[in-house]
Coordinates of C-alpha atoms (C1' of nucleotides) in Angstrom, one line a residue:
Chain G
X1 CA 77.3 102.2 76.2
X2 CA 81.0 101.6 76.7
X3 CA 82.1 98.7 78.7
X4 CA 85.7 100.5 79.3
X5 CA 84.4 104.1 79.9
X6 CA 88.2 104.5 79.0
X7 CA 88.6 108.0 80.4
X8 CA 89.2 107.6 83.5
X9 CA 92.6 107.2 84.8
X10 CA 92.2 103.4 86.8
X11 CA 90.4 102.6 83.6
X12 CA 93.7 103.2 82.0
X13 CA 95.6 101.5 84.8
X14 CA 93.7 98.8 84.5
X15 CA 93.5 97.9 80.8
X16 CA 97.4 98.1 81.0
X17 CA 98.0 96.3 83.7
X18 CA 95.3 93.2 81.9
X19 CA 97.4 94.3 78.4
X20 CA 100.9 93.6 80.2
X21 CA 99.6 90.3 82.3
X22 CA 98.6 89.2 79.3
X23 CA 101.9 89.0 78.1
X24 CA 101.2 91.7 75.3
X25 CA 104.0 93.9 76.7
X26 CA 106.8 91.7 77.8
X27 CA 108.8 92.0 81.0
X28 CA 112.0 95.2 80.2
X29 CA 110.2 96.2 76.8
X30 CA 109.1 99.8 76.5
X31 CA 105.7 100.4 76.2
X32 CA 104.4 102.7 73.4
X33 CA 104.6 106.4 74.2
X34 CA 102.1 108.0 75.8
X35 CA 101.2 109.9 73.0
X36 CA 100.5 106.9 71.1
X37 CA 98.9 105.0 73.8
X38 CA 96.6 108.3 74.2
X39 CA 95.4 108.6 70.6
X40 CA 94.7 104.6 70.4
X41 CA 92.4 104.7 73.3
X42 CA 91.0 107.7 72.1
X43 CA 92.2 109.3 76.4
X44 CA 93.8 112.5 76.5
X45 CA 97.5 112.2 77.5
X46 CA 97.2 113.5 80.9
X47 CA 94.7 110.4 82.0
X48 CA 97.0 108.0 80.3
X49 CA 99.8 109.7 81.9
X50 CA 98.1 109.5 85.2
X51 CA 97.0 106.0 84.8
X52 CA 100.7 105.2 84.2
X53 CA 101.4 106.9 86.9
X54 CA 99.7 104.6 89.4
X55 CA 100.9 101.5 87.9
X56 CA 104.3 103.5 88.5
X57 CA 103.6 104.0 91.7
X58 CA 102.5 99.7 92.4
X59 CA 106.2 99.3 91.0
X60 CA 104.4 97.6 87.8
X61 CA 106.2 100.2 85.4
X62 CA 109.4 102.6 85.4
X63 CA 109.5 105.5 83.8
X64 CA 113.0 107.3 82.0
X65 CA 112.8 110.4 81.3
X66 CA 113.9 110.9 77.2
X67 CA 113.8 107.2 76.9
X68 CA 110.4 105.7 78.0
X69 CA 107.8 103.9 79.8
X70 CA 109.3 99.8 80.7
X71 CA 107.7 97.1 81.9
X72 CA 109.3 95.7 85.5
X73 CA 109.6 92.0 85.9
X74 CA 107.4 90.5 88.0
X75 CA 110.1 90.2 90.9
X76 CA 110.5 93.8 90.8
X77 CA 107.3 95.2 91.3
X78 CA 106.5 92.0 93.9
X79 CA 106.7 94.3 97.2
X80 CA 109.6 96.3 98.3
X81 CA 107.6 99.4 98.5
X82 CA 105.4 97.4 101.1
X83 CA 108.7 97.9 103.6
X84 CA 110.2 101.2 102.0
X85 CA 107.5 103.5 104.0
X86 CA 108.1 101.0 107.2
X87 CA 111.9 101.8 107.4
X88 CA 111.3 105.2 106.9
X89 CA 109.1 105.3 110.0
X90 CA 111.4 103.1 112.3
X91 CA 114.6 104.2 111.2
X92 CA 116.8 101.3 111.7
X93 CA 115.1 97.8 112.6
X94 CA 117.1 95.0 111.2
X95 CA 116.8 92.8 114.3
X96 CA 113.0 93.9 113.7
X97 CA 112.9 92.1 110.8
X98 CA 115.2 89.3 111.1
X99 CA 113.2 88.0 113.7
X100 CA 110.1 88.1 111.2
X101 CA 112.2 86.8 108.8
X102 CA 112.7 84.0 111.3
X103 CA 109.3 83.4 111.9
X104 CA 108.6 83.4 108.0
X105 CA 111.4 81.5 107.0
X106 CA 110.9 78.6 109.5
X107 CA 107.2 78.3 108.6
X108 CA 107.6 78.4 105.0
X109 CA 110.3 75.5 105.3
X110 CA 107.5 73.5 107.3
X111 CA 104.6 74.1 104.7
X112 CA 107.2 74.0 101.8
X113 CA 108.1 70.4 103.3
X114 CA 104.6 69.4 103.7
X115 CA 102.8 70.9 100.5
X116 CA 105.8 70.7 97.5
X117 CA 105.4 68.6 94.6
X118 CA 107.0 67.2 91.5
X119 CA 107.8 70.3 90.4
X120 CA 109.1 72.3 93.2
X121 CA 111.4 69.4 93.9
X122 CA 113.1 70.2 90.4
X123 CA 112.8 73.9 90.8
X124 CA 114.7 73.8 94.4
X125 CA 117.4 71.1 93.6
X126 CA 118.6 73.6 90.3
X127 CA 118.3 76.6 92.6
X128 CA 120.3 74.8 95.0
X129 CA 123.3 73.6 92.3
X130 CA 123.4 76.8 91.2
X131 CA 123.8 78.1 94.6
X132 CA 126.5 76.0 94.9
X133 CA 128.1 76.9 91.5
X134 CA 127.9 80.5 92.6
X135 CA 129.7 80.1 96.1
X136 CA 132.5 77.9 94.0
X137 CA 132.8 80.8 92.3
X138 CA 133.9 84.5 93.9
X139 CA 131.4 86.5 92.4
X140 CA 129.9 88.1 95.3
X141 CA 126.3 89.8 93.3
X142 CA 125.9 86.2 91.6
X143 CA 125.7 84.4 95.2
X144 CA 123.5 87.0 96.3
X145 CA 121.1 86.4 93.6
X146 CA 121.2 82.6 93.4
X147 CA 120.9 82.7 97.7
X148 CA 118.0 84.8 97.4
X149 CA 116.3 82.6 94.3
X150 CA 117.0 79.2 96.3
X151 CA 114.8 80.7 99.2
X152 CA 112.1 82.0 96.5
X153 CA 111.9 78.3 95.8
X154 CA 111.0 77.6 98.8
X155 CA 108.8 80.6 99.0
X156 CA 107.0 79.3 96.0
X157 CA 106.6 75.6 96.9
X158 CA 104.5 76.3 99.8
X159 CA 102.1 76.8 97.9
X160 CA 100.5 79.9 99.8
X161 CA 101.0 83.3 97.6
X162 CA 100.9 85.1 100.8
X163 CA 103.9 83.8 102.3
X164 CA 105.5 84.0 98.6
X165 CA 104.4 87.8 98.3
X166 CA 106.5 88.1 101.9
X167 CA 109.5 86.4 101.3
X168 CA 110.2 87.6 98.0
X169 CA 109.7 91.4 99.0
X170 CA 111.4 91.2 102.1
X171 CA 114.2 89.5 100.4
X172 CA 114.4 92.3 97.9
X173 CA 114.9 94.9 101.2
X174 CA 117.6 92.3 102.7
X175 CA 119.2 92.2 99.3
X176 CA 120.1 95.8 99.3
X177 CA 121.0 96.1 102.5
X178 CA 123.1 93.2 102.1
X179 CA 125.0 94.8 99.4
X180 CA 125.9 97.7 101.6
X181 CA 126.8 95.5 104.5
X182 CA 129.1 93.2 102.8
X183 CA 130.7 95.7 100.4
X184 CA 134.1 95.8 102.6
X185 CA 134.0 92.6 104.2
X186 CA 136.9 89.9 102.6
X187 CA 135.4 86.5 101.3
X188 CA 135.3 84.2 104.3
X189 CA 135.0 81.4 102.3
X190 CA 134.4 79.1 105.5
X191 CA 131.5 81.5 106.6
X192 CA 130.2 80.5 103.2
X193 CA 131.0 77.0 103.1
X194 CA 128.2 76.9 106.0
X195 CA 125.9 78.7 104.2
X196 CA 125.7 75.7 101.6
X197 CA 126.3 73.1 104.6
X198 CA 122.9 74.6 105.8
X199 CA 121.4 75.1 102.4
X200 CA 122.1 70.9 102.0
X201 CA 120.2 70.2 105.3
X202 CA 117.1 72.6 104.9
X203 CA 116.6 71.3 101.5
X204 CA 117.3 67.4 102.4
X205 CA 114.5 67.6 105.1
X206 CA 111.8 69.6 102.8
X207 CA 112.4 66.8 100.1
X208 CA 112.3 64.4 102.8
X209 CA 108.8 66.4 103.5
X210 CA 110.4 66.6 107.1
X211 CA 108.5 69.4 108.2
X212 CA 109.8 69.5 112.1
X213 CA 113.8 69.1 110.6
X214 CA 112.9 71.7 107.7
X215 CA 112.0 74.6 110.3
X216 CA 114.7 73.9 112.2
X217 CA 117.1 73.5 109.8
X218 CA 115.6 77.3 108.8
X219 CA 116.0 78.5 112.5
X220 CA 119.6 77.2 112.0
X221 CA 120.0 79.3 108.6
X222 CA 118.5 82.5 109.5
X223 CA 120.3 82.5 112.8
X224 CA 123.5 82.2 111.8
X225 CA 123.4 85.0 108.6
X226 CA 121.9 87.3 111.2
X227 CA 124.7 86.8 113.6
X228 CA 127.4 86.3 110.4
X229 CA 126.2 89.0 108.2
X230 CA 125.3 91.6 110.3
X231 CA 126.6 91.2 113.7
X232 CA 123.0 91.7 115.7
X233 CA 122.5 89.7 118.4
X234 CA 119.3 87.6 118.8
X235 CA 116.1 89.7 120.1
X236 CA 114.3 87.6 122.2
X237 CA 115.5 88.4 125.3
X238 CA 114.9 84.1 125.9
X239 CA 112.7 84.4 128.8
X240 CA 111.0 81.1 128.4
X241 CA 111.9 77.3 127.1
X242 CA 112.8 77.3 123.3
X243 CA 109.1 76.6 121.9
X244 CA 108.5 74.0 119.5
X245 CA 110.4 73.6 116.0
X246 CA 111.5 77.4 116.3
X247 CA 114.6 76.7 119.1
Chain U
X1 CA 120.1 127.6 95.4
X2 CA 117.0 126.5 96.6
X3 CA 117.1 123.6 98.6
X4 CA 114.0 122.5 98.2
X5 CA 113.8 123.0 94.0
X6 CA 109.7 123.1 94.8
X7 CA 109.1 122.2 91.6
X8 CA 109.4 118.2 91.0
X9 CA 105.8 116.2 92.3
X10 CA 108.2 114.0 94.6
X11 CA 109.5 117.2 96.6
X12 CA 106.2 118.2 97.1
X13 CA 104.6 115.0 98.1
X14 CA 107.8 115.0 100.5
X15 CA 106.9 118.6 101.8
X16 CA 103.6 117.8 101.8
X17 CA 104.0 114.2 103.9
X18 CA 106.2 116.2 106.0
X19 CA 103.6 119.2 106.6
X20 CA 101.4 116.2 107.7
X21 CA 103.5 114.4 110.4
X22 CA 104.3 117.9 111.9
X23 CA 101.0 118.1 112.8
X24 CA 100.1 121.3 110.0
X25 CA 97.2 119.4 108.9
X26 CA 95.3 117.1 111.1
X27 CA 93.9 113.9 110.3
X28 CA 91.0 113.9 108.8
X29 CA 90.5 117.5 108.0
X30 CA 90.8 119.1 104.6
X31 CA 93.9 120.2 102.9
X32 CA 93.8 123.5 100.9
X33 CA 93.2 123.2 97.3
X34 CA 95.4 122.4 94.6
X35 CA 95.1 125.7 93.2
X36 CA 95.7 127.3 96.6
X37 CA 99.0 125.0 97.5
X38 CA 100.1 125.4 93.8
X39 CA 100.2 129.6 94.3
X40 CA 101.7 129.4 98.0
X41 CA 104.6 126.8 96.9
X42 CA 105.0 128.4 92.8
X43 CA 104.3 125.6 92.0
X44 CA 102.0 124.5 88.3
X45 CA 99.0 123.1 89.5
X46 CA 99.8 120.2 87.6
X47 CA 103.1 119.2 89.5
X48 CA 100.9 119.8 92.9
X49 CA 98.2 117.3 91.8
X50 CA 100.6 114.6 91.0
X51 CA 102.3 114.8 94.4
X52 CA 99.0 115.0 96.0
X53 CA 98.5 111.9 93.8
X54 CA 101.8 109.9 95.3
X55 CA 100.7 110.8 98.7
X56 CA 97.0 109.2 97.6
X57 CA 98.8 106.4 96.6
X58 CA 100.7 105.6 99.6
X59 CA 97.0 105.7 101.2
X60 CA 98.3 109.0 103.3
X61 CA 95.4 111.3 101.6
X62 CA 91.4 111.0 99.8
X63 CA 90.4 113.1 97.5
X64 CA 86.8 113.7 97.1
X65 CA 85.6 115.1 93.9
X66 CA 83.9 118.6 94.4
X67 CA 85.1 118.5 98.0
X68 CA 88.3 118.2 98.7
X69 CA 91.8 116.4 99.7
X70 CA 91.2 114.8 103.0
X71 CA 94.3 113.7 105.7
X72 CA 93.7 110.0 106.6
X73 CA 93.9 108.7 109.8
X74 CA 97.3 107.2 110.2
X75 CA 95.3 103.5 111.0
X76 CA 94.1 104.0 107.5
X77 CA 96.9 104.5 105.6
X78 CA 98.7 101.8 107.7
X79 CA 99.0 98.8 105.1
X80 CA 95.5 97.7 104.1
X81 CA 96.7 98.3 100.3
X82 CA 99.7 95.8 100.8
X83 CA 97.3 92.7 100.6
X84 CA 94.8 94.7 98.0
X85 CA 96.7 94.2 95.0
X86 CA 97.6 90.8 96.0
X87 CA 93.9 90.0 97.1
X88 CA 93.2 91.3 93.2
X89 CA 95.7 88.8 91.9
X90 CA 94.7 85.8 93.6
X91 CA 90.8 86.2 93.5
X92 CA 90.2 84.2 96.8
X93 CA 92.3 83.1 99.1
X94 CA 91.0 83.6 102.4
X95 CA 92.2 80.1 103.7
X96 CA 96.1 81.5 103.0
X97 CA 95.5 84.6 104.9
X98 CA 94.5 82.4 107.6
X99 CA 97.4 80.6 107.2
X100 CA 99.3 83.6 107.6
X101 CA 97.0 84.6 110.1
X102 CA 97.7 81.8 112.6
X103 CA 101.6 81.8 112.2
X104 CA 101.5 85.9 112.7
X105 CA 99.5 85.8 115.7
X106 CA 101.0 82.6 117.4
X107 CA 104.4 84.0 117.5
X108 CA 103.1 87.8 118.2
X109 CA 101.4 86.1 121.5
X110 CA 105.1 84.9 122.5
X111 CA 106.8 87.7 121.8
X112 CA 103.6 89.6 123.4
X113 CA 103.8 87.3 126.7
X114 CA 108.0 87.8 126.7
X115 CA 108.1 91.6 126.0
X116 CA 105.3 93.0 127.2
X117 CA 105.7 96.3 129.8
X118 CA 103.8 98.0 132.5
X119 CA 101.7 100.3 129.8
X120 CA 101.1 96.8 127.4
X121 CA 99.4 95.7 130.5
X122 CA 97.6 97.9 131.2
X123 CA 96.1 98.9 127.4
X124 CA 95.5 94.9 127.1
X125 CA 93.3 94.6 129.9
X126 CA 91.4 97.8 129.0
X127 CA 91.0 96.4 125.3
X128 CA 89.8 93.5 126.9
X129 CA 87.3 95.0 129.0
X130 CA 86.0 96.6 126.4
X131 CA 85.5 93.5 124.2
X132 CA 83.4 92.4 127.3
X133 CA 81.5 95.0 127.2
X134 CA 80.9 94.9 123.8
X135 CA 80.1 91.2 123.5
X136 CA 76.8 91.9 126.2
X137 CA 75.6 94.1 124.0
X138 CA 74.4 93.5 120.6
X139 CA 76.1 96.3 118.2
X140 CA 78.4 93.8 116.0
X141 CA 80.5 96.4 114.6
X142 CA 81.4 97.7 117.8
X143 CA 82.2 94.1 118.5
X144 CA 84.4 94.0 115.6
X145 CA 86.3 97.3 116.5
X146 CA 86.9 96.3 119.9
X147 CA 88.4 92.6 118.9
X148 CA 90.7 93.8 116.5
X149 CA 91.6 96.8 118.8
X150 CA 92.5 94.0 121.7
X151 CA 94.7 92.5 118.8
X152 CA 96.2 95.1 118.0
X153 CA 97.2 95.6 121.5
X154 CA 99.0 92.3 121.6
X155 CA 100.9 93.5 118.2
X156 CA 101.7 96.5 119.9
X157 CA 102.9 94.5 122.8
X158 CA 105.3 92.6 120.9
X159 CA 107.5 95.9 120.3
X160 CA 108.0 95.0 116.9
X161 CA 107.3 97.4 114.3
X162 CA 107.0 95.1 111.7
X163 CA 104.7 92.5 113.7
X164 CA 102.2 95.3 114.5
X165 CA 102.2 96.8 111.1
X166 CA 101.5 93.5 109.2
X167 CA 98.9 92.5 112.1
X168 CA 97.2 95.8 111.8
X169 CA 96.6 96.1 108.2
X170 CA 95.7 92.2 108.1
X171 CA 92.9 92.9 110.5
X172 CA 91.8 95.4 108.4
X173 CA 91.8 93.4 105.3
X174 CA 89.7 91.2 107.0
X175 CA 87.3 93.2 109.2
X176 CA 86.2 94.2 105.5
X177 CA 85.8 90.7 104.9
X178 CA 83.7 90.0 107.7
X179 CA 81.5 92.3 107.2
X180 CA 80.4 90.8 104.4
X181 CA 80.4 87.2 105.5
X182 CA 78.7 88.1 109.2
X183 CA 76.1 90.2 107.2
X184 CA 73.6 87.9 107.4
X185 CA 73.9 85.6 110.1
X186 CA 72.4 85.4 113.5
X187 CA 73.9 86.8 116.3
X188 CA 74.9 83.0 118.2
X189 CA 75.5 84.0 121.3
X190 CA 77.3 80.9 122.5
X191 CA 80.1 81.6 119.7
X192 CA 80.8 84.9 121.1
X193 CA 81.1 83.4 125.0
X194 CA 83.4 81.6 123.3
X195 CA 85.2 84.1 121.5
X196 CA 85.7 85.8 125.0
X197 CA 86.9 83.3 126.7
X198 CA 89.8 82.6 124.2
X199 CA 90.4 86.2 124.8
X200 CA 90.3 85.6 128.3
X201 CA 93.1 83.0 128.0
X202 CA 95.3 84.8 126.0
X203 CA 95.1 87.8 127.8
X204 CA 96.4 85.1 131.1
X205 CA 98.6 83.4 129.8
X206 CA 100.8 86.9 128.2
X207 CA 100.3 88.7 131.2
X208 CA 101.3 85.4 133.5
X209 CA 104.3 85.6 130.7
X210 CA 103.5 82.0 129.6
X211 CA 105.1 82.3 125.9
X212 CA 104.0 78.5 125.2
X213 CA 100.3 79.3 126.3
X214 CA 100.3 82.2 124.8
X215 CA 101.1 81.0 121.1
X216 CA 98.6 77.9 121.9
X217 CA 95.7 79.8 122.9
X218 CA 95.9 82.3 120.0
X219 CA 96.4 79.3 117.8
X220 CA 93.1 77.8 119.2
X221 CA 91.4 81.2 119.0
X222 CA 92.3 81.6 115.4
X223 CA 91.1 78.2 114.7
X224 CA 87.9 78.7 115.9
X225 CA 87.6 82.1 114.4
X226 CA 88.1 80.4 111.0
X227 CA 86.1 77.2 111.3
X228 CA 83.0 79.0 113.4
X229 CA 83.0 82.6 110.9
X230 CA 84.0 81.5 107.5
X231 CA 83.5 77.9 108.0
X232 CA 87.0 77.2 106.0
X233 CA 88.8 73.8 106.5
X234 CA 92.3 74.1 107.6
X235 CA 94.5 74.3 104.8
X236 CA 97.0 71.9 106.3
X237 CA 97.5 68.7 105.2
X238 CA 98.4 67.7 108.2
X239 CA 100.9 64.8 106.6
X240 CA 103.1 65.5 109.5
X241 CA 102.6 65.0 113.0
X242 CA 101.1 69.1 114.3
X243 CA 104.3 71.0 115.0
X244 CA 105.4 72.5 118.6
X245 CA 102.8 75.0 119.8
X246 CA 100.6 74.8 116.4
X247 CA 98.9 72.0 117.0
Chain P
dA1 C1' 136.6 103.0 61.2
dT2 C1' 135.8 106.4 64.8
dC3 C1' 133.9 110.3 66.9
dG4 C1' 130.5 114.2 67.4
dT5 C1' 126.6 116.1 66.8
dA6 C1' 122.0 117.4 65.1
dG7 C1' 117.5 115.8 65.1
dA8 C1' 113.7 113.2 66.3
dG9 C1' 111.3 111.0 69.9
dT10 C1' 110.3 110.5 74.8
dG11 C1' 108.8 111.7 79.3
dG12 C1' 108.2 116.2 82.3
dT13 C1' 106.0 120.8 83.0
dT14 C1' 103.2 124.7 82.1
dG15 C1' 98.9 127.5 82.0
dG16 C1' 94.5 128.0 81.0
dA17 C1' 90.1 126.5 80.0
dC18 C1' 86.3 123.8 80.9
dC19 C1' 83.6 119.8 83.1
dA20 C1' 81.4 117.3 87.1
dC21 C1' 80.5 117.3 91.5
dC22 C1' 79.7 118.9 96.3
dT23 C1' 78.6 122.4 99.7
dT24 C1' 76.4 126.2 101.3
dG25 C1' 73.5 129.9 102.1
dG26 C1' 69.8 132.7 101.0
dG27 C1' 65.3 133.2 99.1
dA28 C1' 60.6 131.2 98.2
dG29 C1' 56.9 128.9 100.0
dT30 C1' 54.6 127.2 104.1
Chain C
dA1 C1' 59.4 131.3 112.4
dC2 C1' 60.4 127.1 110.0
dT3 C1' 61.4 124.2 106.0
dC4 C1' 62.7 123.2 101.5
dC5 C1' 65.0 124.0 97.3
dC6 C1' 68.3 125.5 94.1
dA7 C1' 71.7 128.6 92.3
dA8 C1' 76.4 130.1 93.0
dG9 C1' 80.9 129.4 94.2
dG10 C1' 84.6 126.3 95.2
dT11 C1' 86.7 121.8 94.6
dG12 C1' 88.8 118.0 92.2
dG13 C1' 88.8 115.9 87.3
dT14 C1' 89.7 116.4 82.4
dC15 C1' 91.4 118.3 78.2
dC16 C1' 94.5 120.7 75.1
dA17 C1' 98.5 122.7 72.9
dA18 C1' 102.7 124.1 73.5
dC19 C1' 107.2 124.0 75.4
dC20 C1' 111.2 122.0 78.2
dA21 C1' 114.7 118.4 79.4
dC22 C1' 116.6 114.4 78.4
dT23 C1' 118.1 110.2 75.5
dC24 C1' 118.9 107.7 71.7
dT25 C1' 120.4 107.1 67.1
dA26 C1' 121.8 107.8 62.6
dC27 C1' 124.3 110.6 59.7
dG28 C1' 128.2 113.0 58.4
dA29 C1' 132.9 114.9 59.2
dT30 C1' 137.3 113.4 60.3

DNA sequence: ATCGTAGAGTGGTTGGACCACCTTGGGAGT
DNA sequence: ACTCCCAAGGTGGTCCAACCACTCTACGAT
């Protein structure tokens, strides 16, 4: 008796999803065709082609028509379907999730200042040079990117894959809408001049494993590229005292 | 020109998604069969079953072999496979979804206590009556149900869309869990008092629109939830000094 | 050296057949 | 009249072989 049964479609998803974790099919390299992959594992095409087709459908794989089956990197298929069905539902709700981005952020900062070690230190201080680099520069994709990597730093040196899994995949959502938003805007190089100034602080207090500083510092960030970036005003309607680190 | 081109799997799972929201097939009744849909649109049955497939993925349908395709109920479809994949990744890792757990509801109690209406009031104390109610009897999934349905009356209560969508599917992700972990043990009667009269102060402190309460008694509740049902030690550290309201 | 294009290879689609499974209803036995 | 069983029909699941639509590339004409 087989161990891999091998004919059923999540069988196939499964063994390709092991095969490409296990590095045998690298991150952008096209995977055999599906005729090949068929006859090797001795599946017809159309279960290989369905099992594909889920692994398409996690984001794991993209498919081009007269070209082939590729591999996404990791980043890609970390999430941003998890939001796509979301915003189709609520139409437009970018205070919605700026203020869970708040939440997330400021916590992250906290557990990132409490939990990093050796290594996230290194990781964050390159992400933040190159941040830097990239707003010395005036290529308006590259900041983007490095922005968005500095804050996967943090993401990562928290330590908790959940709050990684979030950040990352909502970052991906901001990122596009991002692109849209600031497509005719001029550089305001003093608006981004701050962005560093607050990039310095949030990452002096989480290697000073000041946790209280580092979600503030957060607050501080997220607050002022919501009101910067997209012009939304703040959603709490501010009923009560400021509570805790999140002020 | 058609507009609808009826014969790519994406513009039927989009016809077919859109059939569903209008109400042309209920939850949880059956759709006709491939075969049947397939003649009605001209479509190849093939093209059919891989949009039904999509739709599948996204959690929207279930197929049952020699049965049928079955609507789900929108709760079921709402998220519980964003933390699936993950949960496959990372074998365990119930103490970070607690993590997760705590921030989420903390900050859905304030924004719950700050933005709650006449109808959140009014649907929270029902859910907590009925968690009453179900705590003096004995059935401990009816227990379950009603607990996460309170919760989900706070998300609800927060009027933000992405707060009660990752609440919801969370509690699902976990009422799976519990199942298993509460399979065995006695019903302590004491834990669940106390379980109700956390609720009890929650349920005060939002509707007295007390956002600092609020976030403090569903910090406490979730505490005790972890430590008393899954007997997990806080993941914390605790290297700092506890933090505002989540202490 | 450059450009165009034919051909090979890839995913996408088709139709039909068959398999595995579930549901149902009517007939056999009580 | 009631119960039980199972055969038939319907459903999703699989397979095959061919063809379509698209992309890439290498070869040949210019």
């Amino acid at each position: 008796m087989e161990t891999h049964d091998a004919g059923r479609p999540d069988s196939i998803a499964r063994r390709l999803e092991r095969a490409i974790q296990k590095g045998q099919f690298a991150p952008g390299s096209r995977l055999p065709s599906e005729r090949d992959l068929a006859q090797r594992w001795q599946a017809s095409r159309s279960i290989v082609r369905e099992g594909i087709s889920m692994l398409v459908a996690k984001g794991l794989l993209s498919r081009r028509h007269g070209s082939g089956t590729y591999v996404n990197a990791p980043s890609d298929h970390f999430g941003a379907e998890v939001w796509a069905d979301m915003s189709r539902r609520y139409p437009d709700l970018p205070a919605d999730f700026f203020e869970f981005r708040h939440m997330l952020e400021c916590r992250a900062a906290e557990l990132a200042a409490e939990r990093h070690d050796a290594g996230d230190r290194k990781r964050l201080q390159a992400a933040q040079a190159a941040v830097d680099a990239a707003f010395r520069g005036g290529d308006r994709e590259l900041q983007m990117r490095t922005d968005i990597a500095f804050h996967h730093a943090i993401a990562e040196a928290t330590h908790n894959p959940v709050f990684a899994y979030l950040m990352i995949s909502l970052h991906k959502l901001l990122h596009d809408h991002m692109q849209l938003t600031l497509a005719g805007t001029t550089p305001r190089s003093e608006v981004f001049r701050h962005v560093v100034a607050q990039h310095r602080r949030l990452l002096d207090s989480i290697l000073a494993r000041d946790a209280v500083e580092a979600g503030r510092a957060a607050a501080a960030h997220i607050d002022f590229v919501r009101v910067r970036m997209n012009h939304l005003p703040p959603r709490r309607p501010m009923t009560a005292a400021p509570s805790g680190t999140r002020g």
